[in-house]
Tab-separated table of C-alpha atoms and ligand atoms in Angstrom:
chain	number	residue	atom	x	y	z
R	21	UNK	CA	17.599	-21.912	7.664
R	22	UNK	CA	13.555	-20.690	8.444
R	23	UNK	CA	13.289	-17.512	7.008
R	24	UNK	CA	10.376	-15.135	7.170
R	25	UNK	CA	8.192	-13.078	4.779
R	26	UNK	CA	9.288	-9.842	6.743
R	27	UNK	CA	11.772	-10.001	9.348
R	28	UNK	CA	10.309	-7.717	12.355
R	29	UNK	CA	12.648	-9.474	14.948
R	30	UNK	CA	15.624	-8.177	13.108
R	31	UNK	CA	14.257	-4.598	12.526
R	32	UNK	CA	13.308	-4.555	16.370
R	33	UNK	CA	16.662	-5.823	17.431
R	34	UNK	CA	18.238	-2.801	15.005
R	35	UNK	CA	15.919	0.146	16.288
R	36	UNK	CA	15.214	-0.793	20.019
R	37	UNK	CA	17.998	1.450	21.773
R	38	UNK	CA	16.042	4.300	19.703
R	39	UNK	CA	12.539	3.281	20.224
R	40	UNK	CA	12.290	2.016	23.642
R	41	UNK	CA	13.361	5.192	25.527
R	42	UNK	CA	11.098	7.528	23.204
R	43	UNK	CA	7.941	5.060	23.953
R	44	UNK	CA	8.902	5.285	27.569
R	45	UNK	CA	9.183	9.014	27.417
R	46	UNK	CA	5.699	9.244	25.512
R	47	UNK	CA	4.287	7.152	28.405
R	48	UNK	CA	5.438	9.428	31.099
R	49	UNK	CA	4.101	12.533	29.093
R	50	UNK	CA	0.547	11.368	29.321
R	51	UNK	CA	-0.530	13.020	26.322
R	52	UNK	CA	-1.853	9.819	24.455
R	53	UNK	CA	-4.656	11.404	21.974
R	54	UNK	CA	-3.217	14.390	20.129
R	55	UNK	CA	-0.055	14.703	21.443
R	56	UNK	CA	3.084	16.218	20.311
R	57	UNK	CA	4.370	13.470	18.580
R	58	UNK	CA	1.447	12.999	16.324
R	59	UNK	CA	1.610	16.485	15.237
R	60	UNK	CA	5.456	16.304	15.028
R	61	UNK	CA	4.868	13.048	12.769
R	62	UNK	CA	2.479	14.696	10.529
R	63	UNK	CA	4.748	17.533	9.779
R	64	UNK	CA	7.596	15.434	9.123
R	65	UNK	CA	5.845	13.196	6.882
R	66	UNK	CA	4.384	15.973	5.224
R	67	UNK	CA	7.896	17.189	4.490
R	68	UNK	CA	9.235	13.818	3.299
R	69	UNK	CA	6.268	13.395	0.915
R	70	UNK	CA	6.560	17.001	-0.495
R	71	UNK	CA	2.818	17.700	0.092
R	72	UNK	CA	1.189	20.624	2.261
R	73	UNK	CA	-0.927	18.565	4.399
R	74	UNK	CA	-0.447	15.131	6.150
R	75	UNK	CA	-3.404	14.002	8.392
R	76	UNK	CA	-2.765	10.939	10.324
R	77	UNK	CA	-5.659	8.538	10.979
R	78	UNK	CA	-6.493	5.119	12.381
R	79	UNK	CA	-5.649	2.767	9.348
R	80	UNK	CA	-4.985	2.387	5.959
R	81	UNK	CA	-8.483	1.225	5.112
R	82	UNK	CA	-9.831	4.532	7.271
R	83	UNK	CA	-7.721	6.493	5.019
R	84	UNK	CA	-9.386	5.451	2.148
R	85	UNK	CA	-12.836	5.910	3.763
R	86	UNK	CA	-12.002	9.253	4.493
R	87	UNK	CA	-10.621	10.297	1.493
R	88	UNK	CA	-13.376	8.781	-0.658
R	89	UNK	CA	-16.120	10.357	1.784
R	90	UNK	CA	-14.025	13.897	1.316
R	91	UNK	CA	-14.555	14.017	-2.374
R	92	UNK	CA	-18.372	13.425	-1.521
R	93	UNK	CA	-18.411	9.654	-2.963
R	94	UNK	CA	-21.951	8.610	-2.316
R	95	UNK	CA	-24.940	6.437	-3.678
R	96	UNK	CA	-25.215	6.083	-7.609
R	97	UNK	CA	-21.408	7.073	-7.894
R	98	UNK	CA	-18.803	4.712	-9.351
R	99	UNK	CA	-14.991	4.402	-8.621
R	100	UNK	CA	-12.363	2.759	-11.330
R	101	UNK	CA	-9.963	0.554	-9.675
R	102	UNK	CA	-8.258	-2.817	-9.559
R	103	UNK	CA	-9.718	-6.049	-8.477
R	104	UNK	CA	-6.061	-6.984	-8.102
R	105	UNK	CA	-5.483	-5.788	-4.519
R	106	UNK	CA	-6.177	-5.685	-0.672
R	107	UNK	CA	-10.010	-5.716	-0.361
R	108	UNK	CA	-9.745	-2.133	1.464
R	109	UNK	CA	-9.509	-0.439	-1.920
R	110	UNK	CA	-12.719	-1.404	-2.956
R	111	UNK	CA	-14.747	-2.226	0.316
R	112	UNK	CA	-14.460	1.451	1.460
R	113	UNK	CA	-16.378	2.380	-1.808
R	114	UNK	CA	-18.977	0.286	-0.907
R	115	UNK	CA	-18.795	1.768	2.328
R	116	UNK	CA	-19.910	4.982	0.952
R	117	UNK	CA	-22.567	3.683	-0.932
R	118	UNK	CA	-21.017	3.715	-4.346
R	119	UNK	CA	-19.998	1.005	-6.849
R	120	UNK	CA	-16.301	-0.139	-7.736
R	121	UNK	CA	-15.941	-0.597	-11.355
R	122	UNK	CA	-12.850	-3.111	-11.853
R	123	UNK	CA	-10.503	-2.904	-14.725
R	124	UNK	CA	-7.918	-5.429	-15.733
R	125	UNK	CA	-4.243	-5.190	-14.904
R	126	UNK	CA	-1.254	-4.963	-16.885
R	127	UNK	CA	0.503	-8.529	-17.175
R	128	UNK	CA	3.996	-7.306	-16.135
R	129	UNK	CA	3.501	-4.640	-13.925
R	130	UNK	CA	0.110	-5.945	-12.065
R	131	UNK	CA	-1.185	-2.338	-11.864
R	132	UNK	CA	-4.201	-0.916	-13.489
R	133	UNK	CA	-3.884	-1.291	-17.594
R	134	UNK	CA	-3.755	2.268	-18.400
R	135	UNK	CA	-5.408	1.617	-22.091
R	136	UNK	CA	-8.564	0.194	-20.456
R	137	UNK	CA	-9.443	2.915	-18.040
R	138	UNK	CA	-10.942	5.613	-20.265
R	139	UNK	CA	-13.789	2.901	-21.821
R	140	UNK	CA	-14.750	2.228	-18.190
R	141	UNK	CA	-15.757	5.941	-17.547
R	142	UNK	CA	-19.634	6.795	-17.303
R	143	UNK	CA	-21.228	9.766	-16.504
R	144	UNK	CA	-21.383	8.163	-12.839
R	145	UNK	CA	-17.791	7.712	-12.277
R	146	UNK	CA	-16.215	10.091	-9.611
R	147	UNK	CA	-13.111	8.989	-9.165
R	148	UNK	CA	-9.823	6.811	-10.160
R	149	UNK	CA	-8.301	4.459	-7.103
R	150	UNK	CA	-4.784	3.297	-8.424
R	151	UNK	CA	-3.053	0.933	-6.530
R	152	UNK	CA	0.922	1.038	-6.494
R	153	UNK	CA	0.525	-2.558	-5.894
R	154	UNK	CA	3.764	-4.186	-4.346
R	155	UNK	CA	5.152	-0.834	-4.309
R	156	UNK	CA	5.734	-0.039	-7.885
R	157	UNK	CA	4.193	3.563	-8.877
R	158	UNK	CA	1.543	3.167	-11.130
R	159	UNK	CA	1.991	5.699	-13.971
R	160	UNK	CA	-0.120	8.620	-13.061
R	161	UNK	CA	0.292	11.296	-15.670
R	162	UNK	CA	-2.405	9.335	-18.202
R	163	UNK	CA	-4.796	8.999	-15.393
R	164	UNK	CA	-4.203	12.496	-14.166
R	165	UNK	CA	-4.957	13.652	-17.820
R	166	UNK	CA	-7.858	11.447	-17.871
R	167	UNK	CA	-9.459	12.833	-14.314
R	168	UNK	CA	-8.852	16.323	-15.675
R	169	UNK	CA	-10.856	15.857	-18.963
R	170	UNK	CA	-13.891	14.000	-17.405
R	171	UNK	CA	-13.987	16.038	-13.955
R	172	UNK	CA	-12.852	13.143	-11.774
R	173	UNK	CA	-10.843	12.918	-8.560
R	174	UNK	CA	-7.619	10.835	-8.441
R	175	UNK	CA	-7.046	8.950	-4.778
R	176	UNK	CA	-3.614	6.871	-4.626
R	177	UNK	CA	-3.985	3.951	-2.698
R	178	UNK	CA	-0.238	3.996	-1.501
R	179	UNK	CA	-0.462	1.711	0.949
R	180	UNK	CA	2.343	-0.548	-0.242
R	181	UNK	CA	4.320	1.885	-1.613
R	182	UNK	CA	5.380	4.693	1.033
R	183	UNK	CA	8.747	6.358	0.185
R	184	UNK	CA	8.643	5.199	-3.621
R	185	UNK	CA	9.312	8.112	-6.552
R	186	UNK	CA	6.957	9.442	-8.866
R	187	UNK	CA	7.773	12.299	-11.481
R	188	UNK	CA	9.664	13.789	-8.912
R	189	UNK	CA	7.178	13.166	-6.207
R	190	UNK	CA	6.932	10.805	-3.616
R	191	UNK	CA	4.220	8.172	-3.736
R	192	UNK	CA	0.707	9.405	-2.281
R	193	UNK	CA	1.692	12.930	-3.397
R	194	UNK	CA	0.572	13.434	-7.160
R	195	UNK	CA	-2.973	12.530	-7.400
R	196	UNK	CA	-5.665	14.950	-5.303
R	197	UNK	CA	-5.425	12.879	-2.333
R	198	UNK	CA	-2.911	9.606	-1.440
R	199	UNK	CA	-3.524	7.218	1.345
R	200	UNK	CA	-1.146	4.995	2.865
R	201	UNK	CA	-0.948	2.709	5.787
R	202	UNK	CA	1.496	1.793	8.779
R	203	UNK	CA	0.071	-1.831	9.199
R	204	UNK	CA	3.165	-3.751	10.673
R	205	UNK	CA	3.749	-5.179	7.515
R	206	UNK	CA	3.933	-2.189	5.241
R	207	UNK	CA	7.210	-0.573	4.011
R	208	UNK	CA	6.840	2.104	6.807
R	209	UNK	CA	5.209	0.198	9.893
R	210	UNK	CA	3.877	0.937	13.137
R	211	UNK	CA	3.669	-1.410	15.939
R	212	UNK	CA	-0.242	-1.590	15.410
R	213	UNK	CA	-2.549	0.172	13.085
R	214	UNK	CA	-2.059	3.458	11.665
R	215	UNK	CA	-3.008	5.442	8.492
R	216	UNK	CA	-1.904	8.698	6.730
R	217	UNK	CA	-3.387	10.877	4.184
R	218	UNK	CA	-1.767	13.446	1.911
R	219	UNK	CA	-2.692	16.355	-0.043
R	220	UNK	CA	-1.794	19.803	-1.390
R	221	UNK	CA	-5.412	21.114	-1.422
R	222	UNK	CA	-6.383	23.151	1.846
R	223	UNK	CA	-9.940	22.716	1.303
R	224	UNK	CA	-9.904	19.036	1.043
R	225	UNK	CA	-7.145	18.847	4.089
R	226	UNK	CA	-9.811	20.772	6.108
R	227	UNK	CA	-12.305	18.200	5.040
R	228	UNK	CA	-10.363	15.099	5.991
R	229	UNK	CA	-9.581	16.504	9.474
R	230	UNK	CA	-13.304	17.276	10.078
R	231	UNK	CA	-14.281	13.573	8.914
R	232	UNK	CA	-11.452	12.161	11.006
R	233	UNK	CA	-12.684	13.694	14.210
R	234	UNK	CA	-16.413	12.755	14.357
R	235	UNK	CA	-17.440	15.481	11.540
R	236	UNK	CA	-16.441	18.390	14.014
R	237	UNK	CA	-14.971	21.355	13.048
R	238	UNK	CA	-16.103	23.128	16.353
R	239	UNK	CA	-15.817	20.937	19.581
R	240	UNK	CA	-19.044	19.227	20.283
R	241	UNK	CA	-20.624	20.641	17.217
R	242	UNK	CA	-21.116	18.101	14.444
R	243	UNK	CA	-21.485	19.095	10.710
R	244	UNK	CA	-21.225	15.942	8.920
R	245	UNK	CA	-21.164	12.209	9.583
R	246	UNK	CA	-17.619	11.494	10.621
R	247	UNK	CA	-15.555	8.700	12.348
R	248	UNK	CA	-13.011	8.479	15.243
R	249	UNK	CA	-10.051	7.740	13.113
R	250	UNK	CA	-6.570	8.862	15.172
R	251	UNK	CA	-3.166	7.795	15.008
R	252	UNK	CA	-2.180	7.113	18.736
R	253	UNK	CA	0.707	8.756	20.194
R	254	UNK	CA	2.608	5.692	20.863
R	255	UNK	CA	2.353	4.691	17.059
R	256	UNK	CA	3.426	8.235	16.344
R	257	UNK	CA	6.894	7.606	18.323
R	258	UNK	CA	7.584	4.711	16.558
R	259	UNK	CA	6.803	6.021	13.374
R	260	UNK	CA	9.083	9.333	13.849
R	261	UNK	CA	12.059	6.812	14.547
R	262	UNK	CA	11.270	4.571	11.675
R	263	UNK	CA	10.478	7.318	8.960
R	264	UNK	CA	14.158	8.472	9.506
R	265	UNK	CA	15.355	5.015	7.921
R	266	UNK	CA	12.494	4.483	5.270
R	267	UNK	CA	14.652	5.617	2.252
R	268	UNK	CA	17.559	3.516	3.731
R	269	UNK	CA	15.505	0.542	4.164
R	270	UNK	CA	13.626	1.046	0.673
R	271	UNK	CA	17.067	1.083	-1.217
R	272	UNK	CA	17.946	-2.414	0.757
R	273	UNK	CA	14.667	-3.710	-0.602
R	274	UNK	CA	15.859	-2.365	-4.444
R	275	UNK	CA	19.217	-4.113	-3.871
R	276	UNK	CA	17.812	-7.447	-2.457
R	277	UNK	CA	15.335	-7.495	-5.603
R	278	UNK	CA	18.287	-7.096	-7.884
R	279	UNK	CA	20.228	-10.012	-6.419
R	280	UNK	CA	16.818	-11.947	-6.490
R	281	UNK	CA	16.695	-11.097	-10.141
R	282	UNK	CA	19.839	-12.351	-11.180
R	283	UNK	CA	19.617	-15.469	-9.315
R	284	UNK	CA	16.311	-16.472	-10.501
R	285	UNK	CA	16.683	-15.372	-13.785
R	286	UNK	CA	15.594	-18.020	-16.291
R	287	UNK	CA	13.912	-19.970	-13.415
R	288	UNK	CA	10.569	-17.706	-13.069
R	289	UNK	CA	9.231	-14.765	-14.486
R	290	UNK	CA	10.945	-11.674	-12.651
R	291	UNK	CA	9.170	-8.476	-11.415
R	292	UNK	CA	9.313	-6.014	-13.958
R	293	UNK	CA	9.698	-2.818	-13.098
R	294	UNK	CA	8.255	-0.470	-15.979
R	295	UNK	CA	10.826	2.785	-15.135
R	296	UNK	CA	8.117	5.751	-14.735
R	297	UNK	CA	8.942	5.407	-11.262
R	298	UNK	CA	11.282	3.780	-8.279
R	299	UNK	CA	9.858	0.777	-7.012
R	300	UNK	CA	9.885	0.279	-2.937
R	301	UNK	CA	9.304	-3.384	-3.631
R	302	UNK	CA	6.863	-3.886	-0.889
R	303	UNK	CA	6.644	-7.418	-2.220
R	304	UNK	CA	8.826	-9.381	-4.560
R	305	UNK	CA	6.543	-11.155	-6.715
R	306	UNK	CA	7.455	-13.704	-9.234
R	307	UNK	CA	5.169	-15.698	-11.707
R	308	UNK	CA	5.185	-19.426	-12.701
R	309	UNK	CA	3.073	-22.053	-14.155
R	310	UNK	CA	4.470	-24.169	-11.478
R	311	UNK	CA	3.629	-21.474	-8.509
R	312	UNK	CA	2.064	-24.069	-6.465
R	313	UNK	CA	4.880	-26.956	-6.530
R	314	UNK	CA	7.132	-23.933	-5.883
R	315	UNK	CA	5.106	-22.943	-3.110
R	316	UNK	CA	5.145	-26.080	-1.322
R	317	UNK	CA	8.992	-26.522	-1.645
R	318	UNK	CA	9.942	-23.529	-0.221
R	319	UNK	CA	7.293	-23.882	2.854
R	320	UNK	CA	8.529	-27.347	3.249
R	321	UNK	CA	12.603	-25.798	3.350
R	322	UNK	CA	11.036	-23.486	6.177
R	323	UNK	CA	11.111	-20.559	3.810
R	324	UNK	CA	8.040	-18.194	4.297
R	325	UNK	CA	6.311	-17.126	1.055
R	326	UNK	CA	2.552	-15.950	0.173
R	327	UNK	CA	0.132	-15.522	-2.930
R	328	UNK	CA	-0.931	-12.283	-2.631
R	329	UNK	CA	-3.902	-12.378	-3.701
R	330	UNK	CA	-5.306	-15.574	-4.177
R	331	UNK	CA	-8.818	-14.153	-5.010
R	332	UNK	CA	-9.254	-11.028	-6.974
R	333	UNK	CA	-11.765	-9.117	-5.726
R	334	UNK	CA	-14.407	-9.610	-8.497
R	335	UNK	CA	-14.302	-13.275	-7.216
R	336	UNK	CA	-14.628	-12.726	-3.682
R	337	UNK	CA	-18.083	-13.794	-1.968
R	338	UNK	CA	-19.093	-10.401	-1.147
R	339	UNK	CA	-18.971	-8.763	-4.431
R	340	UNK	CA	-20.510	-12.291	-5.888
R	341	UNK	CA	-24.133	-10.418	-6.029
R	342	UNK	CA	-22.524	-7.156	-7.661
R	343	UNK	CA	-19.551	-8.256	-9.698
R	344	UNK	CA	-20.321	-11.855	-10.301
R	345	UNK	CA	-20.383	-11.545	-14.193
R	346	UNK	CA	-17.265	-9.215	-14.428
R	347	UNK	CA	-14.430	-11.513	-16.006
R	348	UNK	CA	-10.744	-9.895	-15.759
R	349	UNK	CA	-8.588	-12.727	-17.868
R	350	UNK	CA	-5.184	-10.936	-16.899
R	351	UNK	CA	-6.011	-10.672	-13.216
R	352	UNK	CA	-7.158	-14.131	-12.946
R	353	UNK	CA	-4.378	-15.437	-15.000
R	354	UNK	CA	-1.793	-13.366	-12.548
R	355	UNK	CA	-3.655	-14.435	-9.182
R	356	UNK	CA	-3.062	-18.227	-10.762
R	357	UNK	CA	0.647	-17.914	-10.991
R	358	UNK	CA	1.876	-15.300	-8.514
R	359	UNK	CA	3.847	-15.697	-5.595
R	360	UNK	CA	5.773	-13.392	-3.091
R	361	UNK	CA	9.161	-14.363	-1.465
R	362	UNK	CA	10.436	-13.045	1.617
R	363	UNK	CA	11.738	-9.643	1.471
R	364	UNK	CA	12.880	-7.544	4.270
R	365	UNK	CA	15.411	-4.719	4.337
R	366	UNK	CA	17.541	-6.837	6.553
R	367	UNK	CA	17.279	-10.123	4.416
R	368	UNK	CA	20.846	-11.110	3.977
R	369	UNK	CA	22.579	-12.232	0.509
R	370	UNK	CA	23.092	-15.546	1.949
R	371	UNK	CA	19.462	-16.032	2.638
R	372	UNK	CA	18.813	-14.869	-0.693
R	373	UNK	CA	20.950	-17.605	-2.164
R	374	UNK	CA	19.700	-20.189	-0.165
R	375	UNK	CA	16.182	-19.275	-1.397
R	376	UNK	CA	17.209	-19.399	-5.142
R	377	UNK	CA	19.355	-22.417	-4.287
R	378	UNK	CA	16.001	-24.059	-3.123
R	379	UNK	CA	13.827	-22.726	-5.763
R	380	UNK	CA	16.322	-23.962	-8.419
R	381	UNK	CA	16.530	-27.477	-7.028
R	382	UNK	CA	12.605	-28.021	-7.258
R	383	UNK	CA	12.619	-26.190	-10.959
R	384	UNK	CA	15.135	-28.195	-12.574
V	18	PLP	C1	-2.642	-2.426	3.488
V	18	PLP	C2	-3.612	-2.415	2.351
V	18	PLP	C3	-4.864	-1.381	2.775
V	18	PLP	C4	-5.448	-1.015	4.198
V	18	PLP	O1	-4.500	-0.773	5.301
V	18	PLP	P1	-4.679	-1.168	6.702
V	18	PLP	O2	-3.874	-0.128	7.210
V	18	PLP	O3	-4.563	-2.582	6.862
V	18	PLP	O4	-6.370	-0.748	6.889
V	18	PLP	C5	-5.102	-0.725	1.739
V	18	PLP	N1	-4.669	-0.959	0.182
V	18	PLP	C6	-3.551	-1.680	0.038
V	18	PLP	C7	-3.264	-1.947	-1.248
V	18	PLP	C8	-3.191	-2.466	1.283
V	18	PLP	O5	-2.236	-3.150	1.007
């Protein structure tokens, strides 16, 4: 039985009767940029997330870059974040001319170790960028308190956690700005690239819009160096259809994770949900000292699996000159032992049993 990491084909089969006519209608309407579906999606996403402003852009990377620019990040500034994440969390800091400061992670949640953040604050620190890794919300209240005390901004990287709940709010709605991605593998995904920035702050919202459209407040008048970063009409159509299913799909991911937890108990370290928020299992990630052996057995059996992330950011070549001396023991240990298993909202119970069975044979 071949099992992919994420079964987009099954999802497409389920949604095509709704998506295809909506896409065809948008093609015929010929408003490809800044069209009615983009505006409607922004309004629906803002309502869903419970924020005043949702501003779409071309990718999750752009959402982070534009958010960091909007808070005035520049040369000489530092941003505290994690090295156990996708590169865009920190590359966007460098794109602003600033420096990422990597703090180690908690060995069970894989999120920033909240006990180590305060010691990393310096007079140059401008922001903290927590990543809700694999869909588990970071416990943000202590970080918000640190930000208030030290005059910092809190920018959430919610690329993997859209739809997760924390403190009665949706992921991305708690910090000064929340950034998410609609890359095809994300929990809410487009059929191409897309991104979104969430904020309750009117002034920041205006700044985000200006930066995403060539630094222009008035057409053909450019106030600051901006970007051409837009969500297109076709992606907006698709996202509107899928947003309606997001909570249901995230419920399915939680149910699948529970089933995995039961079937893999005792074989590997199953994911730990700290209970501060509601996890949406963007990835279902286990730990094992025999990770490489499990990966080989699964791959040989036609079951996809993946190491997110094999090389933490402080060990990446692009950061060798600036961060080569940094050591993050927990991050490094988790990177050696982690393995993400297939998780799709449409993954079936018999497939989960099969995956657990293959792993069981490999480990006993
Ligand atoms: C996917 C991702 C991004 C970047 O999003 P893109 O839409 O691919 O640009 C940023 N941060 C994290 C944690 C991600 O998983």
